[in-house]
CSV table of C-alpha atoms and ligand atoms in Angstrom, one decimal:
chain,number,residue,atom,x,y,z
A,3,UNK,CA,-34.5,-10.1,-33.4
A,4,UNK,CA,-38.1,-10.3,-33.7
A,5,UNK,CA,-39.9,-10.7,-30.3
A,6,UNK,CA,-42.6,-12.7,-32.2
A,7,UNK,CA,-40.4,-14.9,-33.8
A,8,UNK,CA,-41.3,-18.7,-33.7
A,9,UNK,CA,-37.9,-19.9,-33.0
A,10,UNK,CA,-37.0,-17.4,-30.4
A,11,UNK,CA,-40.0,-15.6,-28.7
A,12,UNK,CA,-39.5,-13.2,-26.0
A,13,UNK,CA,-41.1,-15.9,-23.6
A,14,UNK,CA,-38.0,-18.0,-24.5
A,15,UNK,CA,-35.4,-15.5,-24.0
A,16,UNK,CA,-36.8,-14.5,-20.3
A,17,UNK,CA,-36.7,-18.4,-19.7
A,18,UNK,CA,-33.4,-18.8,-21.0
A,19,UNK,CA,-32.2,-15.5,-19.3
A,20,UNK,CA,-33.6,-16.5,-15.8
A,21,UNK,CA,-32.1,-20.1,-16.4
A,22,UNK,CA,-28.5,-18.7,-16.7
A,23,UNK,CA,-28.8,-16.4,-13.9
A,24,UNK,CA,-29.9,-19.2,-11.6
A,25,UNK,CA,-27.3,-21.1,-12.4
A,26,UNK,CA,-24.9,-18.4,-12.0
A,27,UNK,CA,-26.3,-17.7,-8.7
A,28,UNK,CA,-25.6,-21.0,-7.6
A,29,UNK,CA,-22.1,-21.4,-8.9
A,30,UNK,CA,-20.5,-18.0,-9.7
A,31,UNK,CA,-17.6,-19.2,-11.1
A,32,UNK,CA,-19.8,-19.9,-14.2
A,33,UNK,CA,-19.9,-16.0,-14.5
A,34,UNK,CA,-16.1,-15.9,-15.1
A,35,UNK,CA,-16.3,-19.1,-17.2
A,36,UNK,CA,-14.1,-18.8,-20.3
A,37,UNK,CA,-11.8,-16.0,-18.9
A,38,UNK,CA,-8.5,-18.7,-18.2
A,39,UNK,CA,-7.2,-15.3,-16.8
A,40,UNK,CA,-9.5,-15.1,-13.5
A,41,UNK,CA,-8.3,-16.4,-10.0
A,42,UNK,CA,-10.0,-19.6,-8.9
A,43,UNK,CA,-13.1,-18.9,-6.9
A,44,UNK,CA,-13.4,-20.7,-3.1
A,45,UNK,CA,-16.7,-22.2,-1.9
A,46,UNK,CA,-17.4,-19.0,0.2
A,47,UNK,CA,-17.4,-17.5,-3.3
A,48,UNK,CA,-14.2,-15.4,-3.1
A,49,UNK,CA,-11.5,-15.2,-5.8
A,50,UNK,CA,-8.1,-16.4,-4.2
A,51,UNK,CA,-4.8,-16.4,-5.3
A,52,UNK,CA,-1.3,-17.7,-4.4
A,53,UNK,CA,1.2,-14.9,-3.9
A,54,UNK,CA,4.8,-14.9,-2.7
A,55,UNK,CA,6.1,-11.8,-1.1
A,56,UNK,CA,9.7,-10.9,-0.2
A,57,UNK,CA,9.0,-8.9,3.2
A,58,UNK,CA,12.2,-7.8,5.0
A,59,UNK,CA,14.4,-10.4,3.2
A,60,UNK,CA,11.9,-13.1,4.0
A,61,UNK,CA,10.0,-14.8,1.3
A,62,UNK,CA,6.1,-15.7,2.3
A,63,UNK,CA,3.8,-17.4,0.2
A,64,UNK,CA,0.5,-16.9,1.0
A,65,UNK,CA,-3.3,-17.5,-0.3
A,66,UNK,CA,-5.1,-14.4,-0.4
A,67,UNK,CA,-8.5,-12.9,-1.4
A,68,UNK,CA,-7.7,-11.1,-4.5
A,69,UNK,CA,-8.8,-8.1,-3.2
A,70,UNK,CA,-6.6,-8.1,0.2
A,71,UNK,CA,-4.6,-4.8,0.3
A,72,UNK,CA,-0.7,-5.1,0.7
A,73,UNK,CA,-1.6,-3.6,4.5
A,74,UNK,CA,-3.8,-6.4,5.4
A,75,UNK,CA,-1.5,-8.8,3.9
A,76,UNK,CA,1.2,-7.1,6.3
A,77,UNK,CA,-0.8,-7.0,9.4
A,78,UNK,CA,-3.4,-9.5,9.3
A,79,UNK,CA,-1.5,-12.4,7.3
A,80,UNK,CA,2.3,-11.7,8.0
A,81,UNK,CA,1.5,-10.2,11.7
A,82,UNK,CA,3.9,-7.4,10.8
A,83,UNK,CA,1.8,-4.9,13.1
A,84,UNK,CA,4.4,-2.3,12.8
A,85,UNK,CA,2.8,-0.9,9.9
A,86,UNK,CA,-0.2,1.1,10.7
A,87,UNK,CA,-3.7,1.5,9.4
A,88,UNK,CA,-5.1,4.9,9.5
A,89,UNK,CA,-7.8,5.9,7.2
A,90,UNK,CA,-7.6,3.0,4.6
A,91,UNK,CA,-7.8,5.7,2.2
A,92,UNK,CA,-4.6,6.8,1.3
A,93,UNK,CA,-5.0,10.3,2.9
A,94,UNK,CA,-2.9,9.7,6.3
A,95,UNK,CA,0.7,7.7,5.4
A,96,UNK,CA,0.4,5.5,8.6
A,97,UNK,CA,0.5,2.6,6.1
A,98,UNK,CA,3.7,3.6,4.3
A,99,UNK,CA,6.3,1.2,3.5
A,100,UNK,CA,9.0,0.7,1.0
A,101,UNK,CA,8.4,-1.5,-2.1
A,102,UNK,CA,11.7,-2.2,-4.4
A,103,UNK,CA,12.8,1.0,-2.4
A,104,UNK,CA,9.9,3.0,-3.2
A,105,UNK,CA,7.5,4.5,-0.7
A,106,UNK,CA,3.8,3.5,-1.1
A,107,UNK,CA,0.6,3.8,0.7
A,108,UNK,CA,0.4,-0.2,1.4
A,109,UNK,CA,-3.6,0.7,2.1
A,110,UNK,CA,-3.8,1.7,-2.1
A,111,UNK,CA,-2.4,-1.3,-3.2
A,112,UNK,CA,-3.3,-5.2,-3.7
A,113,UNK,CA,-0.9,-7.8,-2.4
A,114,UNK,CA,-1.4,-9.9,-5.6
A,115,UNK,CA,0.3,-6.9,-7.5
A,116,UNK,CA,3.7,-7.6,-5.3
A,117,UNK,CA,4.6,-10.9,-6.5
A,118,UNK,CA,8.1,-11.3,-5.7
A,119,UNK,CA,8.8,-7.6,-5.0
A,120,UNK,CA,11.0,-6.6,-2.2
A,121,UNK,CA,8.9,-5.1,0.8
A,122,UNK,CA,10.4,-3.3,3.6
A,123,UNK,CA,8.2,-2.5,6.5
A,124,UNK,CA,9.4,-0.6,9.7
A,125,UNK,CA,10.2,-3.9,11.3
A,126,UNK,CA,12.9,-4.3,8.6
A,127,UNK,CA,14.9,-1.4,8.6
A,128,UNK,CA,15.8,-1.8,12.1
A,129,UNK,CA,15.5,-3.1,15.7
A,130,UNK,CA,15.8,-1.6,19.2
A,131,UNK,CA,19.3,-2.9,19.5
A,132,UNK,CA,20.4,-2.1,15.8
A,133,UNK,CA,18.2,1.1,15.0
A,134,UNK,CA,18.3,2.6,11.7
A,135,UNK,CA,19.7,6.3,11.8
A,136,UNK,CA,16.3,7.9,11.2
A,137,UNK,CA,14.9,5.6,13.9
A,138,UNK,CA,17.6,6.9,16.5
A,139,UNK,CA,17.2,10.3,15.3
A,140,UNK,CA,13.4,10.3,15.8
A,141,UNK,CA,13.8,9.0,19.5
A,142,UNK,CA,17.0,11.6,19.7
A,143,UNK,CA,14.3,14.4,18.6
A,144,UNK,CA,11.2,13.3,20.3
A,145,UNK,CA,9.9,13.0,16.8
A,146,UNK,CA,6.4,11.4,18.1
A,147,UNK,CA,4.0,11.5,20.8
A,148,UNK,CA,1.7,8.6,20.5
A,149,UNK,CA,4.0,6.8,18.0
A,150,UNK,CA,1.1,5.6,15.7
A,151,UNK,CA,2.2,7.8,12.6
A,152,UNK,CA,5.8,6.8,13.3
A,153,UNK,CA,6.5,3.9,11.4
A,154,UNK,CA,4.8,5.4,8.4
A,155,UNK,CA,7.0,8.7,9.1
A,156,UNK,CA,10.1,7.0,9.2
A,157,UNK,CA,9.5,4.7,6.0
A,158,UNK,CA,8.2,7.9,4.0
A,159,UNK,CA,11.5,9.6,5.0
A,160,UNK,CA,13.7,7.0,4.0
A,161,UNK,CA,12.1,6.9,0.7
A,162,UNK,CA,12.1,10.7,0.4
A,163,UNK,CA,15.5,11.0,1.0
A,164,UNK,CA,16.2,8.7,-1.8
A,165,UNK,CA,14.1,10.6,-4.1
A,166,UNK,CA,16.2,13.7,-3.2
A,167,UNK,CA,19.4,11.5,-4.0
A,168,UNK,CA,17.7,10.5,-7.1
A,169,UNK,CA,17.3,14.4,-7.9
A,170,UNK,CA,13.5,14.0,-8.0
A,171,UNK,CA,11.8,17.4,-7.8
A,172,UNK,CA,8.9,18.5,-5.5
A,173,UNK,CA,6.3,20.9,-6.2
A,174,UNK,CA,8.1,23.6,-4.5
A,175,UNK,CA,11.6,22.8,-6.2
A,176,UNK,CA,12.5,26.1,-8.0
A,177,UNK,CA,14.5,24.1,-10.5
A,178,UNK,CA,13.2,20.7,-11.9
A,179,UNK,CA,16.5,19.8,-13.5
A,180,UNK,CA,19.0,20.6,-10.7
A,181,UNK,CA,19.7,18.2,-7.9
A,182,UNK,CA,17.3,19.6,-5.1
A,183,UNK,CA,18.5,20.7,-1.8
A,184,UNK,CA,16.6,19.6,1.1
A,185,UNK,CA,15.5,22.6,2.7
A,186,UNK,CA,12.9,22.6,5.2
A,187,UNK,CA,10.3,23.6,3.0
A,188,UNK,CA,11.6,20.9,0.3
A,189,UNK,CA,11.3,18.4,3.4
A,190,UNK,CA,7.7,19.9,4.6
A,191,UNK,CA,6.2,19.3,1.1
A,192,UNK,CA,7.9,16.1,0.4
A,193,UNK,CA,6.5,14.6,3.6
A,194,UNK,CA,3.2,16.2,3.4
A,195,UNK,CA,1.6,12.6,2.8
A,196,UNK,CA,2.4,11.7,6.5
A,197,UNK,CA,0.0,13.0,8.8
A,198,UNK,CA,1.0,13.4,12.4
A,199,UNK,CA,-2.2,13.9,14.6
A,200,UNK,CA,-0.2,14.7,17.5
A,201,UNK,CA,1.3,17.5,15.7
A,202,UNK,CA,5.1,16.4,16.3
A,203,UNK,CA,6.0,18.0,13.1
A,204,UNK,CA,8.9,20.3,14.2
A,205,UNK,CA,10.7,17.6,15.9
A,206,UNK,CA,10.0,14.9,12.7
A,207,UNK,CA,11.8,17.9,10.6
A,208,UNK,CA,14.8,18.5,12.8
A,209,UNK,CA,15.1,14.3,12.9
A,210,UNK,CA,15.1,14.1,9.2
A,211,UNK,CA,17.4,16.9,8.5
A,212,UNK,CA,19.9,15.6,11.0
A,213,UNK,CA,20.1,12.2,9.0
A,214,UNK,CA,19.7,14.3,5.7
A,215,UNK,CA,23.0,16.2,6.7
A,216,UNK,CA,21.3,19.7,7.0
A,217,UNK,CA,20.3,22.1,9.0
A,218,UNK,CA,16.6,22.8,10.1
B,456,FES,FE1,-3.0,3.9,4.1
B,456,FES,FE2,-3.9,6.1,5.8
B,456,FES,S1,-3.6,4.0,6.1
B,456,FES,S2,-2.8,6.3,4.1
B,457,FES,FE1,0.9,10.3,17.1
B,457,FES,FE2,2.1,11.0,15.3
B,457,FES,S1,2.9,10.9,16.9
B,457,FES,S2,0.1,10.6,15.4
């Protein structure tokens, strides 16, 4: 468009742009106007959404900032603090939970992505009076020191054993088609996303191996 056009000069363009920017600054929802798929924006300028999570067999409906991770929803909103926050960047595995039976890093996924999904945390696996076999094995084999990584290790091990049952190969599986055997190498590879700063690895391997029915 010609800047010198009598009907739309550069000056008019800048005035119009400035007015629009001012309006959006005062009311950020205008920036999203016309996109009916966007979530409502609160007075604080946050985009919020209502999400129903099915955690450990109980449904919880939460009004969340859409940027809330599943980890923060569990810990900060549902007060299920068994799931730990380590790195918050998908590198340590402390936040591992099961979603629809699959292990995931809950710090790397948004709560709003799990509407109605079945989420299982360490609290849902067992309790001191009725422990999950892996919880009992970790106690028996002293599979922890400080215990910070332990909920993630156990949830990850539950998901890992299910993967083995389903025949999912790992990076060290020699045969990608045959059902994998849970050797120590396989176990270590499959649990490599769960870091233990205390270095309780050998005892963790023993605990998981016992539950898997093999020999470490
Ligand atoms: Fe999620 Fe470290 S806290 S991977
Ligand atoms: Fe301390 Fe694993 S037991 S980090």
